[in-house]
Every structure is written in C-alpha cells, then in structure tokens.
mmCIF file of C-alpha atoms in Angstrom:
data_model
loop_
_atom_site.group_PDB
_atom_site.id
_atom_site.type_symbol
_atom_site.label_atom_id
_atom_site.label_comp_id
_atom_site.label_asym_id
_atom_site.label_seq_id
_atom_site.Cartn_x
_atom_site.Cartn_y
_atom_site.Cartn_z
ATOM 1 C CA MET C 1 11.335 -9.187 51.926
ATOM 2 C CA PRO C 2 14.697 -7.135 51.823
ATOM 3 C CA ASP C 3 13.943 -3.337 51.821
ATOM 4 C CA ARG C 4 13.474 -0.388 49.175
ATOM 5 C CA PRO C 5 16.562 1.169 48.258
ATOM 6 C CA SER C 6 16.573 4.629 48.944
ATOM 7 C CA PRO C 7 15.374 7.621 46.263
ATOM 8 C CA ASP C 8 18.982 8.738 46.583
ATOM 9 C CA ALA C 9 20.413 5.146 46.204
ATOM 10 C CA VAL C 10 18.401 4.782 42.949
ATOM 11 C CA ARG C 11 19.812 8.179 41.636
ATOM 12 C CA ALA C 12 23.136 7.119 42.349
ATOM 13 C CA TYR C 13 22.841 3.175 40.722
ATOM 14 C CA TYR C 14 21.538 5.287 37.340
ATOM 15 C CA ALA C 15 24.023 7.947 37.381
ATOM 16 C CA ALA C 16 26.616 5.247 37.366
ATOM 17 C CA GLN C 17 25.550 3.517 34.780
ATOM 18 C CA PRO C 18 26.981 3.738 30.683
ATOM 19 C CA ALA C 19 24.818 5.901 28.528
ATOM 20 C CA PRO C 20 24.951 7.751 25.383
ATOM 21 C CA LEU C 21 25.540 11.522 25.035
ATOM 22 C CA VAL C 22 22.349 12.985 24.259
ATOM 23 C CA ALA C 23 22.117 16.560 22.150
ATOM 24 C CA ALA C 24 19.670 18.607 20.922
ATOM 25 C CA THR C 25 19.774 20.440 17.858
ATOM 26 C CA GLY C 26 17.490 23.706 16.091
ATOM 27 C CA ILE C 27 16.165 24.094 12.831
ATOM 28 C CA VAL C 28 15.722 27.520 12.856
ATOM 29 C CA LEU C 29 13.694 29.367 10.210
ATOM 30 C CA ASP C 30 12.517 32.531 9.725
ATOM 31 C CA THR C 31 9.339 34.067 8.142
ATOM 32 C CA ARG C 32 10.918 33.282 4.130
ATOM 33 C CA GLY C 33 11.747 29.330 5.534
ATOM 34 C CA ARG C 34 15.209 29.922 5.608
ATOM 35 C CA VAL C 35 17.661 28.272 8.152
ATOM 36 C CA LEU C 36 19.658 29.902 10.333
ATOM 37 C CA VAL C 37 23.602 28.428 10.318
ATOM 38 C CA LEU C 38 26.638 29.126 12.513
ATOM 39 C CA THR C 39 29.649 29.688 12.573
ATOM 40 C CA THR C 40 31.455 28.932 15.999
ATOM 41 C CA SER C 41 34.905 30.069 17.384
ATOM 42 C CA TYR C 42 35.974 26.346 18.019
ATOM 43 C CA LYS C 43 34.861 24.670 15.019
ATOM 44 C CA ALA C 44 36.130 24.274 11.578
ATOM 45 C CA ASP C 45 31.983 23.162 10.287
ATOM 46 C CA LEU C 46 29.539 25.392 9.771
ATOM 47 C CA GLU C 47 26.908 24.141 12.619
ATOM 48 C CA LEU C 48 22.927 24.174 13.501
ATOM 49 C CA PRO C 49 21.914 25.652 16.698
ATOM 50 C CA GLY C 50 22.015 23.246 20.136
ATOM 51 C CA GLY C 51 24.465 21.112 22.023
ATOM 52 C CA THR C 52 24.858 18.771 24.574
ATOM 53 C CA VAL C 53 21.954 18.052 27.064
ATOM 54 C CA GLU C 54 23.371 18.629 30.711
ATOM 55 C CA ASP C 55 22.786 16.962 33.876
ATOM 56 C CA THR C 56 18.913 16.455 34.702
ATOM 57 C CA GLU C 57 17.409 18.394 31.273
ATOM 58 C CA THR C 58 15.119 17.307 28.648
ATOM 59 C CA PRO C 59 16.276 18.037 25.227
ATOM 60 C CA GLU C 60 13.860 20.299 24.967
ATOM 61 C CA GLN C 61 15.237 22.280 27.997
ATOM 62 C CA GLY C 62 19.191 21.851 26.491
ATOM 63 C CA LEU C 63 17.986 23.490 23.590
ATOM 64 C CA ALA C 64 16.406 26.147 25.300
ATOM 65 C CA ARG C 65 19.483 26.552 27.235
ATOM 66 C CA GLU C 66 21.721 26.772 24.241
ATOM 67 C CA LEU C 67 19.598 29.464 22.708
ATOM 68 C CA ARG C 68 20.009 31.641 25.284
ATOM 69 C CA GLU C 69 23.331 31.165 25.668
ATOM 70 C CA GLU C 70 24.513 31.158 22.194
ATOM 71 C CA LEU C 71 22.080 33.577 20.549
ATOM 72 C CA ASP C 72 20.610 35.712 23.629
ATOM 73 C CA LEU C 73 17.180 34.295 21.637
ATOM 74 C CA GLY C 74 14.449 33.387 24.516
ATOM 75 C CA VAL C 75 12.072 31.268 22.273
ATOM 76 C CA PRO C 76 9.505 28.219 22.456
ATOM 77 C CA VAL C 77 11.736 24.935 21.231
ATOM 78 C CA GLY C 78 9.168 23.862 18.803
ATOM 79 C CA ARG C 79 7.760 20.357 17.804
ATOM 80 C CA LEU C 80 10.076 16.970 17.860
ATOM 81 C CA LEU C 81 11.388 16.648 14.064
ATOM 82 C CA ALA C 82 13.481 13.980 13.716
ATOM 83 C CA VAL C 83 16.238 11.639 16.166
ATOM 84 C CA ASP C 84 19.289 10.521 14.300
ATOM 85 C CA SER C 85 21.329 7.895 16.308
ATOM 86 C CA ARG C 86 25.138 7.538 16.220
ATOM 87 C CA PRO C 87 27.361 4.852 16.999
ATOM 88 C CA PRO C 88 30.781 5.603 19.251
ATOM 89 C CA GLY C 89 32.945 7.723 17.544
ATOM 90 C CA ARG C 90 36.460 9.239 18.692
ATOM 91 C CA LEU C 91 34.877 10.216 22.111
ATOM 92 C CA GLY C 92 33.921 6.051 22.541
ATOM 93 C CA ARG C 93 30.174 7.654 23.278
ATOM 94 C CA SER C 94 27.542 6.508 21.184
ATOM 95 C CA LEU C 95 25.260 9.977 20.774
ATOM 96 C CA ILE C 96 21.911 10.262 20.282
ATOM 97 C CA VAL C 97 20.275 14.035 18.628
ATOM 98 C CA HIS C 98 16.807 15.282 18.685
ATOM 99 C CA VAL C 99 16.089 17.755 16.062
ATOM 100 C CA HIS C 100 13.542 20.109 17.324
ATOM 101 C CA LEU C 101 11.721 22.942 14.914
ATOM 102 C CA VAL C 102 12.239 26.664 16.291
ATOM 103 C CA GLY C 103 10.318 29.627 14.942
ATOM 104 C CA PRO C 104 9.351 30.865 11.695
ATOM 105 C CA LEU C 105 11.255 33.818 14.041
ATOM 106 C CA SER C 106 9.459 37.428 13.470
ATOM 107 C CA PRO C 107 11.652 39.983 11.512
ATOM 108 C CA GLY C 108 11.976 41.598 15.099
ATOM 109 C CA GLU C 109 13.014 37.959 16.880
ATOM 110 C CA ALA C 110 15.893 37.861 14.018
ATOM 111 C CA ALA C 111 17.034 41.103 14.288
ATOM 112 C CA ALA C 112 17.938 40.720 18.372
ATOM 113 C CA ILE C 113 20.143 37.744 17.853
ATOM 114 C CA ALA C 114 23.577 38.385 20.162
ATOM 115 C CA PHE C 115 26.685 36.527 20.462
ATOM 116 C CA ALA C 116 26.348 36.558 24.278
ATOM 117 C CA ASP C 117 28.957 34.588 24.643
ATOM 118 C CA GLY C 118 31.589 34.660 22.005
ATOM 119 C CA GLU C 119 31.009 30.837 21.133
ATOM 120 C CA ILE C 120 29.272 32.010 18.205
ATOM 121 C CA THR C 121 30.983 34.592 15.504
ATOM 122 C CA GLU C 122 28.387 34.395 12.382
ATOM 123 C CA ALA C 123 25.017 33.609 12.141
ATOM 124 C CA ARG C 124 23.835 33.559 8.297
ATOM 125 C CA TRP C 125 19.821 32.673 7.036
ATOM 126 C CA LEU C 126 20.672 30.243 4.383
ATOM 127 C CA ARG C 127 17.881 29.062 1.814
ATOM 128 C CA PRO C 128 17.570 25.773 2.955
ATOM 129 C CA GLU C 129 19.583 23.889 -0.353
ATOM 130 C CA GLU C 130 22.352 25.889 0.733
ATOM 131 C CA ALA C 131 22.165 25.527 4.103
ATOM 132 C CA CYS C 132 22.838 21.585 3.393
ATOM 133 C CA ALA C 133 25.685 22.316 0.741
ATOM 134 C CA VAL C 134 27.655 24.172 3.367
ATOM 135 C CA LEU C 135 26.472 21.833 5.890
ATOM 136 C CA PRO C 136 29.290 18.818 7.509
ATOM 137 C CA ASP C 137 28.135 15.647 6.281
ATOM 138 C CA ARG C 138 27.355 14.592 9.756
ATOM 139 C CA ILE C 139 24.342 17.433 9.951
ATOM 140 C CA ALA C 140 23.265 18.194 6.594
ATOM 141 C CA PRO C 141 21.154 14.719 6.775
ATOM 142 C CA ARG C 142 19.568 15.648 10.103
ATOM 143 C CA LEU C 143 18.561 18.752 8.566
ATOM 144 C CA ARG C 144 16.689 17.529 4.907
ATOM 145 C CA ALA C 145 15.406 14.466 7.211
ATOM 146 C CA GLY C 146 13.766 16.965 9.331
ATOM 147 C CA LEU C 147 12.626 19.367 6.953
ATOM 148 C CA ALA C 148 10.889 16.930 5.048
ATOM 149 C CA ALA C 149 9.256 16.043 8.837
ATOM 150 C CA LEU C 150 7.973 19.511 8.950
ATOM 151 C CA HIS C 151 6.478 19.587 5.519
ATOM 152 C CA THR C 152 4.959 16.322 5.728
ATOM 153 C CA GLY C 153 3.631 16.953 9.424
ATOM 154 C CA SER C 154 5.438 13.937 10.077
ATOM 155 C CA PHE C 155 8.614 12.975 12.221
ATOM 156 C CA ALA C 156 12.498 11.260 10.753
ATOM 157 C CA HIS C 157 14.045 7.989 12.258
ATOM 158 C CA LEU C 158 17.727 8.095 11.529
ATOM 159 C CA VAL C 159 20.966 6.000 12.520
ATOM 160 C CA ASP C 160 23.756 7.906 11.343
ATOM 161 C CA GLY C 161 21.985 10.105 9.261
ATOM 162 C CA VAL C 162 20.531 7.495 7.455
ATOM 163 C CA PRO C 163 16.847 7.290 7.330
ATOM 164 C CA GLN C 164 15.540 4.242 8.523
ATOM 165 C CA PRO C 165 13.198 1.606 6.475
ATOM 166 C CA GLY C 166 9.909 2.626 7.972
ATOM 167 C CA SER C 167 11.129 6.380 8.750
ATOM 168 C CA PRO C 168 7.733 8.083 8.335
ATOM 169 C CA ALA C 169 9.805 11.442 6.624
ATOM 170 C CA GLY C 170 13.215 11.756 5.352
ATOM 171 C CA LEU C 171 13.181 7.614 3.472
ATOM 172 C CA ASP C 172 13.821 8.534 -0.300
ATOM 173 C CA PRO C 173 11.291 7.403 -2.075
ATOM 174 C CA ALA C 174 13.117 4.960 -4.232
ATOM 175 C CA ARG C 175 14.665 3.657 -1.401
ATOM 176 C CA ARG C 176 10.633 3.250 0.120
ATOM 177 C CA ALA C 177 9.629 1.355 -3.420
ATOM 178 C CA ALA C 178 12.975 -0.854 -3.187
ATOM 179 C CA LEU C 179 11.930 -2.221 0.033
ATOM 180 C CA GLU C 180 8.258 -2.646 -0.634
ATOM 181 C CA HIS C 181 9.139 -4.788 -3.769
ATOM 182 C CA ALA C 182 12.022 -6.689 -2.007
ATOM 183 C CA GLY C 183 9.961 -7.566 0.702
ATOM 184 C CA ALA C 184 11.805 -5.573 3.195
ATOM 185 C CA LEU C 185 9.228 -4.062 5.236
ATOM 186 C CA ASP C 186 6.859 -5.440 7.989
ATOM 187 C CA ALA C 187 3.700 -4.615 7.688
ATOM 188 C CA ALA C 188 4.116 -1.662 10.405
ATOM 189 C CA SER C 189 7.282 -0.157 8.808
ATOM 190 C CA HIS C 190 5.221 -0.230 5.449
ATOM 191 C CA ARG C 191 2.011 1.847 6.972
ATOM 192 C CA ALA C 192 4.728 4.301 8.332
ATOM 193 C CA SER C 193 6.911 5.121 5.466
ATOM 194 C CA ARG C 194 3.528 4.980 2.956
ATOM 195 C CA PRO C 195 2.912 8.929 1.944
ATOM 196 C CA LYS C 196 0.194 10.377 3.679
ATOM 197 C CA ALA C 197 -3.070 12.688 2.916
ATOM 198 C CA LEU C 198 -4.758 15.385 4.367
ATOM 199 C CA THR C 199 -8.733 14.679 3.879
ATOM 200 C CA ALA C 200 -11.215 17.628 4.146
ATOM 201 C CA ALA C 201 -14.859 18.167 3.516
ATOM 202 C CA SER C 202 -16.719 21.520 2.647
ATOM 203 C CA VAL C 203 -20.349 22.604 1.009
ATOM 204 C CA VAL C 204 -21.353 24.735 -1.606
ATOM 205 C CA PHE C 205 -24.086 26.970 -0.270
ATOM 206 C CA THR C 206 -25.684 29.861 -2.114
ATOM 207 C CA ALA C 207 -28.095 32.500 -1.899
ATOM 208 C CA ALA C 208 -31.342 33.351 -3.697
ATOM 209 C CA ASP C 209 -29.802 35.134 -5.607
ATOM 210 C CA GLY C 210 -26.845 33.021 -6.835
ATOM 211 C CA GLY C 211 -24.376 34.625 -4.353
ATOM 212 C CA ILE C 212 -21.489 31.826 -3.011
ATOM 213 C CA LEU C 213 -21.465 32.363 0.959
ATOM 214 C CA LEU C 214 -17.830 32.103 1.694
ATOM 215 C CA VAL C 215 -16.066 32.335 5.202
ATOM 216 C CA GLN C 216 -13.328 34.583 5.948
ATOM 217 C CA PRO C 217 -10.839 32.510 8.664
ATOM 218 C CA ALA C 218 -9.579 33.986 11.911
ATOM 219 C CA TYR C 219 -6.156 32.779 11.281
ATOM 220 C CA GLY C 220 -3.579 31.889 8.643
ATOM 221 C CA ARG C 221 -4.168 33.524 5.338
ATOM 222 C CA THR C 222 -7.262 35.916 6.739
ATOM 223 C CA ASP C 223 -6.975 37.716 3.204
ATOM 224 C CA ARG C 224 -8.242 34.470 1.231
ATOM 225 C CA TRP C 225 -12.241 33.546 1.526
ATOM 226 C CA ASN C 226 -13.036 29.763 1.973
ATOM 227 C CA LEU C 227 -15.561 27.555 1.904
ATOM 228 C CA PRO C 228 -17.642 26.519 5.204
ATOM 229 C CA GLY C 229 -16.206 23.158 5.737
ATOM 230 C CA GLY C 230 -12.717 21.802 7.150
ATOM 231 C CA GLY C 231 -10.837 18.681 8.337
ATOM 232 C CA ILE C 232 -11.889 15.194 8.619
ATOM 233 C CA ASP C 233 -11.386 13.739 11.804
ATOM 234 C CA SER C 234 -10.947 10.441 10.272
ATOM 235 C CA ASP C 235 -8.929 9.204 13.804
ATOM 236 C CA LEU C 236 -12.505 9.657 15.287
ATOM 237 C CA GLY C 237 -13.852 7.286 12.306
ATOM 238 C CA GLU C 238 -15.537 10.672 10.943
ATOM 239 C CA ILE C 239 -16.235 10.061 7.118
ATOM 240 C CA PRO C 240 -16.677 12.849 4.823
ATOM 241 C CA ARG C 241 -20.512 13.852 4.637
ATOM 242 C CA ALA C 242 -20.447 13.588 8.520
ATOM 243 C CA ALA C 243 -17.556 16.133 8.789
ATOM 244 C CA ALA C 244 -18.729 18.491 6.500
ATOM 245 C CA ARG C 245 -22.289 18.819 8.794
ATOM 246 C CA ARG C 246 -20.374 19.107 11.312
ATOM 247 C CA GLU C 247 -18.171 22.125 10.224
ATOM 248 C CA VAL C 248 -20.656 23.814 9.281
ATOM 249 C CA ARG C 249 -22.618 23.046 12.321
ATOM 250 C CA GLU C 250 -19.721 24.043 14.348
ATOM 251 C CA GLU C 251 -18.634 27.682 12.266
ATOM 252 C CA LEU C 252 -21.724 28.964 10.956
ATOM 253 C CA GLY C 253 -24.465 27.656 13.717
ATOM 254 C CA LEU C 254 -26.605 25.506 11.125
ATOM 255 C CA ASP C 255 -27.346 22.222 11.662
ATOM 256 C CA LEU C 256 -28.350 21.325 7.885
ATOM 257 C CA ALA C 257 -27.672 17.709 6.264
ATOM 258 C CA PRO C 258 -25.391 18.120 3.390
ATOM 259 C CA GLY C 259 -27.150 17.676 -0.653
ATOM 260 C CA ARG C 260 -25.136 14.860 -2.984
ATOM 261 C CA LEU C 261 -21.751 14.791 -3.824
ATOM 262 C CA LEU C 262 -20.139 17.100 -6.407
ATOM 263 C CA ALA C 263 -16.895 16.595 -6.459
ATOM 264 C CA VAL C 264 -13.964 15.268 -4.734
ATOM 265 C CA ASN C 265 -10.339 17.372 -5.465
ATOM 266 C CA TRP C 266 -7.057 15.942 -5.373
ATOM 267 C CA SER C 267 -4.145 19.012 -4.952
ATOM 268 C CA HIS C 268 -0.508 17.599 -4.418
ATOM 269 C CA LYS C 269 2.684 20.254 -4.056
ATOM 270 C CA PRO C 270 6.201 18.144 -4.128
ATOM 271 C CA GLY C 271 7.162 17.290 -0.357
ATOM 272 C CA ARG C 272 4.012 18.143 0.833
ATOM 273 C CA PRO C 273 0.954 15.497 1.725
ATOM 274 C CA ALA C 274 -1.845 15.572 -1.007
ATOM 275 C CA ARG C 275 -4.985 16.854 0.028
ATOM 276 C CA ILE C 276 -8.048 15.650 -0.926
ATOM 277 C CA ARG C 277 -11.388 17.868 -0.548
ATOM 278 C CA PHE C 278 -15.016 16.354 -0.790
ATOM 279 C CA LEU C 279 -17.421 18.984 -1.851
ATOM 280 C CA TYR C 280 -21.038 18.462 -0.971
ATOM 281 C CA ASP C 281 -24.108 20.464 -2.181
ATOM 282 C CA GLY C 282 -25.414 22.720 0.184
ATOM 283 C CA GLY C 283 -28.404 24.175 -1.603
ATOM 284 C CA VAL C 284 -30.097 27.458 -1.928
ATOM 285 C CA LEU C 285 -30.361 29.056 1.768
ATOM 286 C CA ASP C 286 -33.359 31.700 1.877
ATOM 287 C CA ALA C 287 -33.210 34.620 3.605
ATOM 288 C CA PRO C 288 -34.377 33.121 7.389
ATOM 289 C CA THR C 289 -31.757 30.959 7.254
ATOM 290 C CA LEU C 290 -28.885 33.162 6.084
ATOM 291 C CA ALA C 291 -30.129 35.428 9.193
ATOM 292 C CA ARG C 292 -29.376 32.261 11.667
ATOM 293 C CA ILE C 293 -25.642 32.243 10.654
ATOM 294 C CA ARG C 294 -23.836 32.579 13.908
ATOM 295 C CA LEU C 295 -20.115 32.753 13.391
ATOM 296 C CA ASP C 296 -17.575 30.623 16.062
ATOM 297 C CA ARG C 297 -15.548 33.926 16.303
ATOM 298 C CA THR C 298 -12.358 31.409 17.084
ATOM 299 C CA GLU C 299 -12.172 30.279 13.323
ATOM 300 C CA LEU C 300 -14.153 32.405 11.499
ATOM 301 C CA LEU C 301 -14.698 36.931 11.082
ATOM 302 C CA GLN C 302 -17.193 37.164 8.827
ATOM 303 C CA TRP C 303 -19.459 35.495 6.116
ATOM 304 C CA ARG C 304 -20.802 37.195 2.986
ATOM 305 C CA THR C 305 -22.338 35.824 -0.631
ATOM 306 C CA VAL C 306 -20.442 37.138 -3.729
ATOM 307 C CA PRO C 307 -21.453 36.656 -7.168
ATOM 308 C CA ARG C 308 -19.146 34.107 -9.181
ATOM 309 C CA GLU C 309 -17.639 36.878 -10.798
ATOM 310 C CA GLU C 310 -16.127 38.565 -7.615
ATOM 311 C CA LEU C 311 -14.744 35.022 -6.739
ATOM 312 C CA PRO C 312 -11.148 35.520 -7.979
ATOM 313 C CA GLY C 313 -10.704 38.458 -5.916
ATOM 314 C CA LEU C 314 -11.261 36.793 -2.682
ATOM 315 C CA VAL C 315 -10.384 32.931 -3.430
ATOM 316 C CA LYS C 316 -7.091 31.253 -4.699
ATOM 317 C CA GLY C 317 -7.243 30.200 -8.154
ATOM 318 C CA ALA C 318 -7.243 26.406 -7.372
ATOM 319 C CA LEU C 319 -10.521 26.564 -4.957
ATOM 320 C CA ARG C 320 -12.129 28.883 -7.218
ATOM 321 C CA ARG C 321 -11.985 26.486 -10.242
ATOM 322 C CA GLN C 322 -13.443 24.012 -7.523
ATOM 323 C CA ILE C 323 -16.343 26.051 -6.497
ATOM 324 C CA THR C 324 -17.108 26.751 -10.232
ATOM 325 C CA ALA C 325 -16.701 22.737 -11.289
ATOM 326 C CA CYS C 326 -19.472 22.316 -8.562
ATOM 327 C CA LEU C 327 -21.853 25.245 -9.476
ATOM 328 C CA ASP C 328 -22.018 23.879 -12.834
ATOM 329 C CA ALA C 329 -22.772 20.414 -12.125
ATOM 330 C CA ARG C 330 -25.104 21.053 -10.153
ATOM 331 C CA ALA C 331 -26.509 23.285 -13.133
ATOM 332 C CA ASP C 332 -26.597 20.370 -14.858
ATOM 333 C CA GLY C 333 -27.098 17.573 -12.802
ATOM 334 C CA THR C 334 -23.566 16.026 -13.004
ATOM 335 C CA GLY C 335 -20.792 14.475 -11.156
ATOM 336 C CA PRO C 336 -19.433 13.638 -9.043
ATOM 337 C CA LEU C 337 -16.838 15.270 -10.447
ATOM 338 C CA GLU C 338 -13.358 14.294 -10.459
ATOM 339 C CA LEU C 339 -11.102 17.233 -10.059
ATOM 340 C CA HIS C 340 -7.051 18.046 -9.527
ATOM 341 C CA ALA C 341 -6.386 21.255 -8.232
ATOM 342 C CA GLY C 342 -9.783 22.469 -9.422
ATOM 343 C CA ARG C 343 -9.724 21.028 -12.968
ATOM 344 C CA PRO C 344 -11.439 18.210 -14.348
#
C-alpha cells in the first residue's frame, strides 16, 4: 500500500495547479441607499472597492483587507450577492469575482473613509442608477445583479457579466419568460429563476371597548406599530394558521387558536418580492386575558389597544387599510377578503 503523502506535499501539489484568479468586490452602501464608487491612481476607469484575493485568504478576508488598506474602513463584509466568472482575458487567466454587500455604513463610518495607501484618489456616493451609468461595462452588470439580489433576498450567477439561465436574481423578466416559453429551463433552473414571495400571518384582536391590539417592534421602524404576527416558516412545513398561533404565543405569551380567516393581502414593490399576509380574527380579549400578556422583549417594546380613529398616527397606510377591512368583514360576517395593499 503506498505511503500517504505528507501535508507539505499535498499543499505543494495544489499550489502548482493552474487556477483562476479570484477577486472580491464590495457593494458599499450608505443609509440613503447610495453606492460608493472609487477613482484610482492606477486606472482610468471608475471602480468598486475590492481587489484580488491573495495567498490563503478567503474572498471575505481579501475584501476586508482591501477595505482597510484602500479606505481605512474596518467594517464587516456582508452576505454574498453574486459571483461573476470571466473567461481568460489579456492576463491569460480566467477570473472569478465574488460580490459582497458591505454596510449600510453609518454617517460616521462614511465620514471616516480615508485614502491611506494612495491608491484611491476620490470616493463618491452615487445613486444606484448613476453608479451603473458611470462604471465600466465589465463592472456595472455586477452592480446591477448584486443590487437585484440584495432587494430580492437572493443570489445572482453571472458569466462575463451576463445573468445565466436559472440565476435566482439579475435575470431580466423578459429573458426569463422567453427561456420558459422556449422550454430552455430545466426544472431546477425554472424554480430558481421564478419570482419569490414572502408570507406572513397576523391576528386582529380587539378589547371589550373595541380598541385594536397593536404591538411596537423592538427592531426596524420602532415608530410604526404592527398587528401581532410574523413570518410563516414554510420551509418547516408551517401553514398560515399555525404560524399565526405560534407568533401570538411567542410575542404575547398567549396560546389562543385563531378564529376565521378575514382577509388575504397582497402587496408588491418593483424589484422586491411580493408580500402576502393572512389576517385572522382573534376575537375580543377580556381584561383578564389582556392582563396575562407577557411580551418577548427581544421582539416587542410594548403593546396597547387603540380606537380605530387613532390608527393613522401609529400604523402605515397599507396596514391601516387591512385592519379596517378586517374589522368591517368581522362586523358584517363577510370575507375572506382579497386585498391589494389593503384595498379590496
């Protein structure tokens, strides 16, 4: 039986193999959604932050190093948004580029950017459409696809800047439809490239005086109040009604079976996943039941019941319309209603 090669021999073997160059790029955002675009001292074209991954670095480590060296920026490298594979160019090597989210940077972090090593001469914050217009053709497609992946919570697969059939993000809807109609997508690619939707379940509770039970989130927009409820764990086989009961139990400490379905609401913003909310009747909670509420402080800051006329100052318009429609359906014995952004 031959001897097992030593670790040094294994490392030497792999080090000698031809391999593509690997680079890591950051889509660095500020709190206004603007993109950081760089002017360098060594290239005529504008750039996104990042560079070649060195030695034994991972792409994440390489990008973090480049951010420190180029911009004196010590912030975490976020999730992977896209991978672009480019065939051999003038250097005679193929290139694999990992595109990561960085930020959004706080105003203080953005103001602290400095050009320590002299490679960067200027940094500009541009709106996404402006950045795509001024970046070179080899880079702009990565930014567009990366932002599409960011907004849809997905991932983009590119070859030479072109989103591939089956790419979960970045593939133009018209191109996707043409591929589908031509039968050019296998089953896995078809599933991957189809638009996705986020699903949630909420419960409409009222008090004896008619006040609607609202909760204040401990994260995100804490100035906007919500109904009790949350996301449906569909990957675990959870159904909307079970999700509504679980969320109420977790958030309020009340184990109450939801009543009938009052409405299903559909909302959508261009470039984002659609959101579908199932709204259930929680019935009228008496004073002893309200007194048993125990909040999950990691999720909620407080709860309150409010009359219908006070909703505009607390909840966003689309949710206010959903609540109003559900209360009317409950009073009239109608429904379930089909709503779009709260409107029948």
